[in-house]
Amino acid sequence: MTEQLLMFVNGKNHLPTSGEFFDTHDPSNGAVLASVAKGNGKDVALAVMAAEQASEAWASLSPIERGRILHRVGQVIVDNRDRLAYMESQDMGMPFKASPGVIDSSAEYFEYYGGLAPSLLGDTIPGEQGKFIYTSHEPYGVVGVITPWNAPLNQAARAVAPALAAGNTVVLKPSEYSNLTALELARLASEAGLPDGVLNVVTGFGDEVGPALVSHPDVAKIAFTGSVRTGQIIGELAARKVMPVTLELGGKSPNIVFEDAKLEAAVPMVLFGFIANSGQICSSGTRVLVQRSIYDKFSQMLAAAAQQISIGIDKDFPTLGPIANQMQYDKVMAHFDTARKEGATLLIGGERATGEGLDEGLYIKPTIFTDVTMDMHIVREEIFGPAGVLIPFDTEEEAIRIANDTEYGLCSGIWSQNVSRVHRVAAKIKAGTVYVNTYHDMYVGAPMGGYKKSGIGREKGIQALKQYSQTKTVTMNLI
Ligand code: ADP
């Protein structure tokens, strides 16, 4: 009998008002993992009501007390690391050796924002004599958080922790492809002392639960991570309510390798940049720009390193797990077909990985395309699979021009030993994050977000805490 997963509303398990459930699958072998509650607008309304009712008491707690509870949430995540890691691996295919680290970094959001909660300081503003002006930061109330399937607990923690630290309550809607750890987070947080109604989870399909949450009159802010297309839909709905949104969307990030780069460090990290999590990371460095003088050598080294990568959910890290779901697998394969038709040359990969333990899973080999032109789909569109393109360049100016020739601007990488060049290029790249001689080097305190179509607002760091609160200015006339 398949396990039935209920929603979590007002501190309790919540049956779907529709009475309906849907299956969720393990992408490493196709097995049905669980049957998930299919929420709808009525469930959203109940969750928002619970969050609204919990709002005043939660916001009235001292920041130290809120922070203390968030620390306890971080601790229960760490205490349950192995169980949560296994769940995440089963639900979306993250290799077993990779998922414990991702669970730890989910806990860090609660630890970091728990510590930061009392530091949401206002300003005193010098004005005319006889006037006293100050600001304070107040929560919005109920925040809706909508997350994707590529790093489910991590994405949820990244938005939920700062939203709660700032004094908001939350209704979380995880992706229909990966619900397990979001539901478990809410249950564990409740055990850790988070009051009822402060964190609610409504599961279900994006086009039903999503718009109901975004359009609900008592939801005062949305934090969304996902595709540009859905971000635009949410942005339009939010505009009708004049409601703020944080949108963390796609990317087509450049990773630039100059001729003076330390190649032995660059090769494995550039590869990791586009195959980590099977390429299902919005900040993947999928456009690898290589200076022409080292292009042949670098491409041979990169292809050789890619061929060494073990494939399988149970292999030693770094390894390639399966693609998280059938829909995404089909999309990646369609992108590869288009690349071939448009004339790109396949250096390695481009096909399903098969063999012992792999045949039932959605595995794709590490893939590199060369001989690409800037108008090709494989160069312009986010693939969200273990694939990169190699693009040669001659000068620093050309590298910057190619790097910025994209509608996205989430992330980027520079590989060089020349400190002046690194600063020049970092300043000119239109992206929210620049890694230098490293990649996917994520830290909870470092703001992350996109230029251009990669998004609006910033997650992580003190900036995110401020974005989950609104500023009030008090001007006093000292009569
Ligand atoms: P992906 O292609 O990465 O699955 P989506 O943008 O489709 O990205 O999904 C990200 C999240 O947005 C998921 O939780 C999904 O259910 C939700 N979603 C999908 N469609 C909508 C919508 N119309 N309104 C609100 N949320 C949606």
Short mmCIF file of C-alpha atoms and ligand atoms in Angstrom, two decimals:
data_model
loop_
_atom_site.label_atom_id
_atom_site.label_comp_id
_atom_site.label_asym_id
_atom_site.label_seq_id
_atom_site.Cartn_x
_atom_site.Cartn_y
_atom_site.Cartn_z
CA MET A 1 0.00 0.00 0.00
CA THR A 2 1.49 3.35 -1.05
CA GLU A 3 1.96 5.86 1.77
CA GLN A 4 -0.47 8.79 1.66
CA LEU A 5 1.07 12.20 2.36
CA LEU A 6 -1.28 14.79 3.81
CA MET A 7 -0.80 18.53 3.76
CA PHE A 8 0.19 20.49 6.87
CA VAL A 9 -2.11 23.29 7.99
CA ASN A 10 -2.36 25.00 11.37
CA GLY A 11 0.04 22.57 13.04
CA LYS A 12 -1.84 19.46 11.89
CA ASN A 13 -1.99 17.00 9.03
CA HIS A 14 -4.65 18.19 6.60
CA LEU A 15 -6.73 16.00 4.28
CA PRO A 16 -7.31 17.47 0.81
CA THR A 17 -10.82 18.94 0.59
CA SER A 18 -11.10 17.27 -2.84
CA GLY A 19 -10.28 13.88 -1.32
CA GLU A 20 -7.88 13.36 -4.23
CA PHE A 21 -4.24 12.25 -4.27
CA PHE A 22 -1.55 11.92 -6.95
CA ASP A 23 1.50 9.64 -7.22
CA THR A 24 5.08 10.80 -6.94
CA HIS A 25 7.96 8.73 -8.40
CA ASP A 26 11.57 7.82 -7.67
CA PRO A 27 13.46 8.93 -10.83
CA SER A 28 16.29 6.43 -10.24
CA ASN A 29 14.01 3.43 -10.81
CA GLY A 30 10.53 4.70 -11.73
CA ALA A 31 8.90 3.27 -8.58
CA VAL A 32 5.92 5.03 -6.99
CA LEU A 33 7.20 6.64 -3.79
CA ALA A 34 4.07 8.05 -2.21
CA SER A 35 0.61 9.33 -2.90
CA VAL A 36 0.44 13.09 -2.33
CA ALA A 37 -2.60 15.16 -1.32
CA LYS A 38 -3.96 17.15 -4.25
CA GLY A 39 -4.70 20.55 -2.77
CA ASN A 40 -6.89 23.19 -4.39
CA GLY A 41 -8.13 26.73 -3.78
CA LYS A 42 -10.14 25.67 -0.72
CA ASP A 43 -7.07 24.19 0.93
CA VAL A 44 -5.11 27.35 0.09
CA ALA A 45 -7.85 29.44 1.73
CA LEU A 46 -7.69 27.31 4.91
CA ALA A 47 -3.89 27.53 5.02
CA VAL A 48 -3.87 31.29 4.48
CA MET A 49 -6.51 31.69 7.21
CA ALA A 50 -4.33 29.70 9.62
CA ALA A 51 -1.28 31.78 8.68
CA GLU A 52 -3.24 35.02 9.06
CA GLN A 53 -4.52 34.01 12.48
CA ALA A 54 -1.02 33.06 13.66
CA SER A 55 0.49 36.24 12.28
CA GLU A 56 0.01 38.73 15.11
CA ALA A 57 1.30 36.48 17.88
CA TRP A 58 4.35 35.42 15.82
CA ALA A 59 5.20 39.02 14.89
CA SER A 60 4.80 40.07 18.54
CA LEU A 61 7.43 37.65 19.82
CA SER A 62 10.73 39.32 20.51
CA PRO A 63 13.21 38.77 17.66
CA ILE A 64 15.45 36.87 20.11
CA GLU A 65 12.61 34.44 20.85
CA ARG A 66 11.76 34.01 17.16
CA GLY A 67 15.44 33.45 16.46
CA ARG A 68 15.68 30.86 19.24
CA ILE A 69 12.82 28.86 17.68
CA LEU A 70 14.40 29.08 14.23
CA HIS A 71 17.67 27.78 15.70
CA ARG A 72 15.78 24.80 17.05
CA VAL A 73 14.31 24.19 13.57
CA GLY A 74 17.86 24.20 12.19
CA GLN A 75 18.88 21.71 14.85
CA VAL A 76 16.05 19.26 14.10
CA ILE A 77 17.01 19.36 10.43
CA VAL A 78 20.58 18.42 11.38
CA ASP A 79 19.31 15.75 13.79
CA ASN A 80 17.26 14.23 10.93
CA ARG A 81 19.92 14.77 8.25
CA ASP A 82 20.25 11.19 7.08
CA ARG A 83 16.51 10.58 6.86
CA LEU A 84 15.86 13.88 5.05
CA ALA A 85 18.81 13.28 2.71
CA TYR A 86 17.49 9.84 1.78
CA MET A 87 14.01 11.30 1.18
CA GLU A 88 15.45 14.03 -1.07
CA SER A 89 17.48 11.50 -3.05
CA GLN A 90 14.47 9.26 -3.57
CA ASP A 91 12.17 12.13 -4.46
CA MET A 92 14.30 13.98 -7.00
CA GLY A 93 17.34 11.81 -7.71
CA MET A 94 20.04 13.73 -5.86
CA PRO A 95 22.98 11.30 -5.42
CA PHE A 96 23.10 9.76 -1.92
CA LYS A 97 26.60 11.18 -1.31
CA ALA A 98 25.49 14.72 -2.24
CA SER A 99 22.18 15.08 -0.43
CA PRO A 100 23.44 15.17 3.22
CA GLY A 101 25.46 18.33 2.44
CA VAL A 102 22.42 19.95 0.86
CA ILE A 103 20.35 19.12 3.96
CA ASP A 104 23.04 20.70 6.16
CA SER A 105 22.93 23.87 4.12
CA SER A 106 19.13 23.89 4.50
CA ALA A 107 19.64 23.88 8.28
CA GLU A 108 22.09 26.78 7.92
CA TYR A 109 19.32 29.06 6.67
CA PHE A 110 17.47 28.62 9.96
CA GLU A 111 20.69 29.01 11.98
CA TYR A 112 21.80 32.09 10.06
CA TYR A 113 18.44 33.89 10.04
CA GLY A 114 17.72 32.80 13.61
CA GLY A 115 20.89 34.65 14.62
CA LEU A 116 20.11 37.61 12.40
CA ALA A 117 16.50 38.16 13.51
CA PRO A 118 17.39 40.70 16.25
CA SER A 119 19.59 42.65 13.82
CA LEU A 120 16.81 43.89 11.57
CA LEU A 121 17.66 47.41 12.62
CA GLY A 122 16.00 50.67 11.69
CA ASP A 123 17.76 54.01 11.15
CA THR A 124 17.59 57.39 12.76
CA ILE A 125 17.59 60.05 10.09
CA PRO A 126 19.02 63.51 10.63
CA GLY A 127 16.36 66.08 9.75
CA GLU A 128 15.54 69.65 10.68
CA GLN A 129 16.18 70.73 14.23
CA GLY A 130 13.22 69.94 16.44
CA LYS A 131 12.29 66.85 14.37
CA PHE A 132 13.08 63.23 15.11
CA ILE A 133 12.85 60.72 12.25
CA TYR A 134 13.35 56.99 12.53
CA THR A 135 12.55 53.85 10.56
CA SER A 136 11.52 50.36 11.61
CA HIS A 137 11.09 47.16 9.61
CA GLU A 138 7.74 45.41 9.89
CA PRO A 139 6.65 42.04 8.54
CA TYR A 140 4.25 41.87 5.60
CA GLY A 141 1.97 39.32 7.26
CA VAL A 142 1.36 36.15 5.25
CA VAL A 143 4.06 35.30 2.70
CA GLY A 144 3.43 32.72 -0.04
CA VAL A 145 6.50 30.66 -0.99
CA ILE A 146 6.45 28.66 -4.26
CA THR A 147 9.39 26.35 -4.87
CA PRO A 148 10.70 24.14 -7.71
CA TRP A 149 11.82 20.49 -7.66
CA ASN A 150 15.58 20.74 -8.16
CA ALA A 151 16.66 21.22 -4.51
CA PRO A 152 13.36 21.01 -2.64
CA LEU A 153 14.30 21.44 1.04
CA ASN A 154 17.06 23.90 0.29
CA GLN A 155 14.82 26.12 -1.83
CA ALA A 156 12.10 26.03 0.80
CA ALA A 157 14.50 26.84 3.66
CA ARG A 158 16.06 29.69 1.69
CA ALA A 159 12.76 31.58 1.60
CA VAL A 160 10.96 30.29 4.70
CA ALA A 161 13.77 31.04 7.18
CA PRO A 162 14.20 34.77 6.41
CA ALA A 163 10.44 35.24 5.98
CA LEU A 164 9.81 33.81 9.47
CA ALA A 165 12.80 35.61 11.00
CA ALA A 166 11.34 38.93 9.83
CA GLY A 167 8.08 38.07 11.63
CA ASN A 168 5.93 36.82 8.73
CA THR A 169 3.96 33.59 8.62
CA VAL A 170 4.20 31.35 5.56
CA VAL A 171 2.14 29.18 3.23
CA LEU A 172 4.57 27.00 1.28
CA LYS A 173 3.66 25.34 -2.00
CA PRO A 174 6.34 22.85 -3.08
CA SER A 175 6.62 21.56 -6.63
CA GLU A 176 4.20 18.75 -7.49
CA TYR A 177 7.32 16.70 -8.40
CA SER A 178 8.97 16.90 -4.96
CA ASN A 179 6.84 17.28 -1.84
CA LEU A 180 8.41 14.97 0.72
CA THR A 181 10.95 17.16 2.48
CA ALA A 182 8.79 20.31 2.48
CA LEU A 183 6.07 18.42 4.36
CA GLU A 184 8.64 16.92 6.68
CA LEU A 185 10.13 20.38 7.33
CA ALA A 186 6.76 21.68 8.52
CA ARG A 187 6.22 18.66 10.79
CA LEU A 188 9.72 18.83 12.26
CA ALA A 189 9.47 22.60 12.74
CA SER A 190 6.24 22.10 14.64
CA GLU A 191 7.94 19.52 16.89
CA ALA A 192 10.76 22.01 17.42
CA GLY A 193 8.29 24.55 18.81
CA LEU A 194 7.16 26.61 15.82
CA PRO A 195 3.64 27.72 16.77
CA ASP A 196 0.65 26.34 14.86
CA GLY A 197 -0.18 28.20 11.65
CA VAL A 198 3.25 29.86 11.32
CA LEU A 199 4.36 27.46 8.57
CA ASN A 200 1.72 25.69 6.45
CA VAL A 201 2.27 23.47 3.41
CA VAL A 202 -0.25 23.04 0.59
CA THR A 203 0.66 20.40 -1.99
CA GLY A 204 -0.87 20.14 -5.44
CA PHE A 205 -0.48 21.27 -9.02
CA GLY A 206 1.10 24.55 -10.00
CA ASP A 207 -1.71 25.81 -12.20
CA GLU A 208 -4.32 25.22 -9.48
CA VAL A 209 -2.67 25.84 -6.08
CA GLY A 210 -0.21 28.45 -7.44
CA PRO A 211 -2.67 31.07 -8.76
CA ALA A 212 -4.97 30.52 -5.75
CA LEU A 213 -2.08 31.36 -3.41
CA VAL A 214 -0.77 34.32 -5.41
CA SER A 215 -4.23 35.85 -5.87
CA HIS A 216 -5.44 35.36 -2.29
CA PRO A 217 -6.23 38.79 -0.86
CA ASP A 218 -4.54 38.01 2.49
CA VAL A 219 -1.23 36.96 0.96
CA ALA A 220 0.97 40.05 1.13
CA LYS A 221 4.14 38.90 -0.63
CA ILE A 222 5.28 36.02 -2.87
CA ALA A 223 8.71 34.45 -3.05
CA PHE A 224 8.97 32.30 -6.17
CA THR A 225 11.75 30.16 -7.58
CA GLY A 226 11.18 28.49 -10.93
CA SER A 227 10.89 29.10 -14.65
CA VAL A 228 10.72 32.50 -16.36
CA ARG A 229 7.35 31.59 -17.86
CA THR A 230 5.77 30.90 -14.46
CA GLY A 231 7.57 33.90 -12.93
CA GLN A 232 5.92 36.12 -15.54
CA ILE A 233 2.47 34.68 -14.77
CA ILE A 234 3.01 35.26 -11.05
CA GLY A 235 4.35 38.75 -11.68
CA GLU A 236 1.22 39.63 -13.66
CA LEU A 237 -1.11 38.31 -10.94
CA ALA A 238 0.91 40.15 -8.29
CA ALA A 239 0.79 43.39 -10.26
CA ARG A 240 -3.04 43.31 -10.13
CA LYS A 241 -2.85 43.21 -6.33
CA VAL A 242 0.13 45.62 -6.24
CA MET A 243 1.99 43.01 -4.21
CA PRO A 244 5.78 42.66 -3.99
CA VAL A 245 7.43 39.53 -5.38
CA THR A 246 10.86 38.02 -5.19
CA LEU A 247 11.47 36.05 -8.40
CA GLU A 248 14.45 33.74 -8.74
CA LEU A 249 14.28 32.48 -12.31
CA GLY A 250 16.46 30.85 -14.91
CA GLY A 251 20.00 31.33 -16.11
CA LYS A 252 22.43 30.64 -18.94
CA SER A 253 25.55 31.53 -17.05
CA PRO A 254 28.98 32.08 -18.64
CA ASN A 255 32.09 30.49 -17.12
CA ILE A 256 35.10 32.25 -18.68
CA VAL A 257 38.48 30.50 -18.80
CA PHE A 258 41.41 32.78 -19.64
CA GLU A 259 44.74 31.45 -20.92
CA ASP A 260 46.46 32.17 -17.59
CA ALA A 261 43.95 30.06 -15.58
CA LYS A 262 45.19 27.21 -13.41
CA LEU A 263 43.80 24.49 -15.63
CA GLU A 264 44.10 21.66 -13.12
CA ALA A 265 41.75 23.61 -10.82
CA ALA A 266 39.55 24.99 -13.61
CA VAL A 267 38.76 21.76 -15.47
CA PRO A 268 36.99 19.84 -12.67
CA MET A 269 35.16 22.91 -11.37
CA VAL A 270 34.02 24.08 -14.81
CA LEU A 271 32.68 20.57 -15.36
CA PHE A 272 31.04 20.58 -11.91
CA GLY A 273 29.58 23.97 -12.88
CA PHE A 274 27.27 22.38 -15.45
CA ILE A 275 26.84 18.79 -14.24
CA ALA A 276 26.28 19.33 -10.49
CA ASN A 277 22.80 18.10 -9.56
CA SER A 278 22.64 16.77 -13.14
CA GLY A 279 22.72 20.37 -14.34
CA GLN A 280 19.42 21.08 -12.60
CA ILE A 281 20.61 24.26 -10.88
CA CYS A 282 19.51 27.69 -12.08
CA SER A 283 23.07 29.03 -11.63
CA SER A 284 24.71 26.26 -13.74
CA GLY A 285 27.69 27.54 -15.73
CA THR A 286 26.48 26.16 -19.04
CA ARG A 287 28.29 28.47 -21.47
CA VAL A 288 32.00 27.73 -21.13
CA LEU A 289 34.00 30.49 -22.81
CA VAL A 290 37.62 29.47 -23.44
CA GLN A 291 40.47 31.65 -24.74
CA ARG A 292 41.48 30.36 -28.18
CA SER A 293 45.16 29.82 -27.27
CA ILE A 294 44.17 27.07 -24.79
CA TYR A 295 40.90 25.99 -26.43
CA ASP A 296 42.05 22.65 -27.86
CA LYS A 297 43.93 21.63 -24.73
CA PHE A 298 41.10 22.69 -22.44
CA SER A 299 38.37 20.95 -24.44
CA GLN A 300 40.37 17.69 -24.44
CA MET A 301 40.93 17.93 -20.68
CA LEU A 302 37.25 18.75 -20.07
CA ALA A 303 36.00 15.86 -22.21
CA ALA A 304 38.42 13.46 -20.48
CA ALA A 305 37.26 14.63 -17.03
CA ALA A 306 33.60 14.27 -18.06
CA GLN A 307 34.22 10.71 -19.19
CA GLN A 308 35.63 9.88 -15.75
CA ILE A 309 32.42 10.90 -13.95
CA SER A 310 30.62 7.94 -12.46
CA ILE A 311 26.90 7.76 -13.13
CA GLY A 312 24.37 6.45 -10.59
CA ILE A 313 22.50 7.66 -7.54
CA ASP A 314 24.62 5.45 -5.26
CA LYS A 315 28.10 6.25 -6.63
CA ASP A 316 30.86 8.26 -4.93
CA PHE A 317 30.65 12.05 -5.24
CA PRO A 318 31.14 13.78 -7.69
CA THR A 319 28.66 11.73 -9.62
CA LEU A 320 25.67 12.14 -11.87
CA GLY A 321 22.26 11.19 -10.57
CA PRO A 322 19.16 10.80 -12.71
CA ILE A 323 17.14 13.69 -14.09
CA ALA A 324 14.45 14.46 -11.52
CA ASN A 325 11.36 13.60 -13.57
CA GLN A 326 10.19 12.34 -16.95
CA MET A 327 8.98 15.76 -18.12
CA GLN A 328 12.45 17.26 -17.57
CA TYR A 329 14.21 14.25 -19.14
CA ASP A 330 12.12 14.67 -22.30
CA LYS A 331 12.86 18.41 -22.40
CA VAL A 332 16.63 17.85 -22.14
CA MET A 333 16.59 15.23 -24.91
CA ALA A 334 14.54 17.55 -27.14
CA HIS A 335 17.15 20.31 -26.60
CA PHE A 336 19.90 17.89 -27.68
CA ASP A 337 17.97 17.00 -30.86
CA THR A 338 17.52 20.67 -31.70
CA ALA A 339 21.25 21.31 -31.12
CA ARG A 340 22.18 18.54 -33.56
CA LYS A 341 19.67 19.78 -36.15
CA GLU A 342 21.03 23.33 -35.84
CA GLY A 343 24.54 22.10 -36.59
CA ALA A 344 26.27 21.93 -33.19
CA THR A 345 28.93 19.22 -32.85
CA LEU A 346 28.58 16.74 -30.03
CA LEU A 347 31.96 16.40 -28.28
CA ILE A 348 30.72 13.82 -25.77
CA GLY A 349 27.46 12.47 -24.30
CA GLY A 350 24.13 13.58 -25.71
CA GLU A 351 22.38 10.35 -24.88
CA ARG A 352 20.80 8.25 -22.16
CA ALA A 353 23.22 6.48 -19.81
CA THR A 354 22.49 2.78 -19.55
CA GLY A 355 24.11 -0.20 -17.85
CA GLU A 356 23.95 -1.98 -14.54
CA GLY A 357 21.58 -0.19 -12.15
CA LEU A 358 20.84 2.58 -14.65
CA ASP A 359 18.33 1.15 -17.09
CA GLU A 360 15.20 1.96 -15.08
CA GLY A 361 16.40 5.48 -14.22
CA LEU A 362 16.33 8.79 -16.09
CA TYR A 363 20.11 9.02 -16.48
CA ILE A 364 21.80 11.25 -19.08
CA LYS A 365 25.54 11.22 -19.84
CA PRO A 366 27.62 14.38 -19.27
CA THR A 367 27.23 16.27 -22.51
CA ILE A 368 29.36 18.90 -24.27
CA PHE A 369 28.54 20.64 -27.57
CA THR A 370 31.08 22.57 -29.65
CA ASP A 371 31.02 24.51 -32.96
CA VAL A 372 28.05 26.50 -31.74
CA THR A 373 26.83 29.89 -32.93
CA MET A 374 25.26 32.50 -30.68
CA ASP A 375 21.80 32.08 -32.23
CA MET A 376 21.51 28.34 -31.46
CA HIS A 377 18.96 27.18 -28.89
CA ILE A 378 21.62 25.21 -27.03
CA VAL A 379 23.51 28.49 -26.48
CA ARG A 380 20.53 30.68 -25.61
CA GLU A 381 18.12 28.49 -23.63
CA GLU A 382 18.32 27.00 -20.18
CA ILE A 383 18.66 23.21 -20.61
CA PHE A 384 18.48 22.09 -16.95
CA GLY A 385 20.38 18.90 -17.75
CA PRO A 386 24.08 17.86 -17.51
CA ALA A 387 25.14 19.81 -20.58
CA GLY A 388 27.45 22.66 -21.51
CA VAL A 389 28.64 24.37 -24.69
CA LEU A 390 32.22 25.39 -25.47
CA ILE A 391 32.73 28.81 -27.08
CA PRO A 392 36.18 30.11 -28.06
CA PHE A 393 37.15 33.79 -27.70
CA ASP A 394 40.25 35.86 -28.47
CA THR A 395 40.23 38.97 -26.28
CA GLU A 396 38.93 40.06 -22.89
CA GLU A 397 36.48 42.43 -24.62
CA GLU A 398 35.12 39.61 -26.75
CA ALA A 399 34.70 37.38 -23.69
CA ILE A 400 32.68 40.09 -21.93
CA ARG A 401 30.55 40.68 -25.01
CA ILE A 402 29.73 36.97 -25.38
CA ALA A 403 29.17 36.56 -21.63
CA ASN A 404 26.58 39.36 -21.67
CA ASP A 405 24.91 38.18 -24.91
CA THR A 406 22.02 36.51 -23.10
CA GLU A 407 18.64 37.52 -21.75
CA TYR A 408 19.65 36.03 -18.39
CA GLY A 409 22.02 37.31 -15.69
CA LEU A 410 22.04 35.01 -12.70
CA CYS A 411 25.59 33.81 -12.29
CA SER A 412 29.03 33.76 -13.94
CA GLY A 413 32.57 32.49 -13.46
CA ILE A 414 36.06 33.82 -14.22
CA TRP A 415 39.19 31.67 -14.26
CA SER A 416 42.39 33.74 -14.29
CA GLN A 417 45.46 34.50 -12.19
CA ASN A 418 45.53 38.13 -13.27
CA VAL A 419 43.94 40.13 -10.46
CA SER A 420 43.45 43.29 -12.50
CA ARG A 421 41.72 41.39 -15.28
CA VAL A 422 39.52 39.58 -12.77
CA HIS A 423 38.29 42.89 -11.31
CA ARG A 424 37.79 44.46 -14.75
CA VAL A 425 35.75 41.53 -16.01
CA ALA A 426 33.78 41.06 -12.77
CA ALA A 427 32.68 44.70 -12.95
CA LYS A 428 31.48 44.36 -16.55
CA ILE A 429 29.55 41.10 -16.32
CA LYS A 430 25.82 41.67 -16.05
CA ALA A 431 25.00 38.97 -13.51
CA GLY A 432 24.04 38.85 -9.85
CA THR A 433 26.92 36.55 -8.86
CA VAL A 434 30.50 36.33 -10.11
CA TYR A 435 32.65 33.41 -8.97
CA VAL A 436 36.41 33.77 -9.40
CA ASN A 437 38.51 30.59 -9.60
CA THR A 438 35.61 28.65 -8.08
CA TYR A 439 31.98 27.80 -8.95
CA HIS A 440 28.75 26.86 -7.14
CA ASP A 441 30.54 28.16 -4.04
CA MET A 442 27.35 29.03 -2.18
CA TYR A 443 27.17 30.69 1.22
CA VAL A 444 23.99 31.51 3.12
CA GLY A 445 25.22 35.05 3.87
CA ALA A 446 26.03 35.94 0.24
CA PRO A 447 23.09 37.55 -1.61
CA MET A 448 21.91 35.73 -4.70
CA GLY A 449 19.61 36.84 -7.48
CA GLY A 450 19.38 37.81 -11.08
CA TYR A 451 19.98 40.65 -13.47
CA LYS A 452 17.69 40.86 -16.51
CA LYS A 453 15.23 37.95 -16.93
CA SER A 454 16.90 35.96 -14.17
CA GLY A 455 14.74 37.64 -11.60
CA ILE A 456 13.73 40.38 -9.21
CA GLY A 457 15.15 40.84 -5.72
CA ARG A 458 17.76 38.92 -3.81
CA GLU A 459 17.68 35.78 -1.68
CA LYS A 460 20.19 35.03 1.11
CA GLY A 461 22.18 37.41 3.29
CA ILE A 462 20.91 40.44 5.19
CA GLN A 463 19.38 41.74 1.98
CA ALA A 464 16.82 38.90 1.93
CA LEU A 465 15.81 39.57 5.53
CA LYS A 466 15.10 43.18 4.58
CA GLN A 467 13.10 42.05 1.54
CA TYR A 468 10.76 40.06 3.78
CA SER A 469 9.91 43.24 5.69
CA GLN A 470 8.60 46.66 4.84
CA THR A 471 10.03 49.93 6.08
CA LYS A 472 8.00 52.31 8.20
CA THR A 473 9.18 55.90 8.66
CA VAL A 474 8.10 57.81 11.77
CA THR A 475 8.60 61.57 11.72
CA MET A 476 8.09 63.37 15.03
CA ASN A 477 7.78 67.04 15.63
CA LEU A 478 9.29 67.64 19.10
CA ILE A 479 6.85 70.35 20.21
P1 ADP B 1 9.87 24.02 -13.46
O1 ADP B 1 9.79 24.06 -14.96
O2 ADP B 1 11.22 24.21 -12.91
O3 ADP B 1 9.04 22.95 -12.81
P2 ADP B 1 7.84 25.91 -12.86
O4 ADP B 1 8.02 27.38 -12.94
O5 ADP B 1 6.88 25.26 -13.77
O6 ADP B 1 9.29 25.38 -13.01
O7 ADP B 1 7.48 25.44 -11.38
C1 ADP B 1 8.00 26.02 -10.21
C2 ADP B 1 6.92 26.09 -9.18
O8 ADP B 1 5.87 26.92 -9.66
C3 ADP B 1 6.27 24.74 -8.86
O9 ADP B 1 5.96 24.70 -7.48
C4 ADP B 1 5.00 24.78 -9.69
O10 ADP B 1 3.98 23.96 -9.18
C5 ADP B 1 4.63 26.25 -9.57
N1 ADP B 1 3.73 26.74 -10.63
C6 ADP B 1 3.56 26.25 -11.87
N2 ADP B 1 2.63 26.97 -12.54
C7 ADP B 1 2.23 27.96 -11.71
C8 ADP B 1 1.31 29.06 -11.83
N3 ADP B 1 0.62 29.29 -12.93
N4 ADP B 1 1.16 29.88 -10.77
C9 ADP B 1 1.87 29.69 -9.64
N5 ADP B 1 2.74 28.67 -9.46
C10 ADP B 1 2.92 27.81 -10.48
#
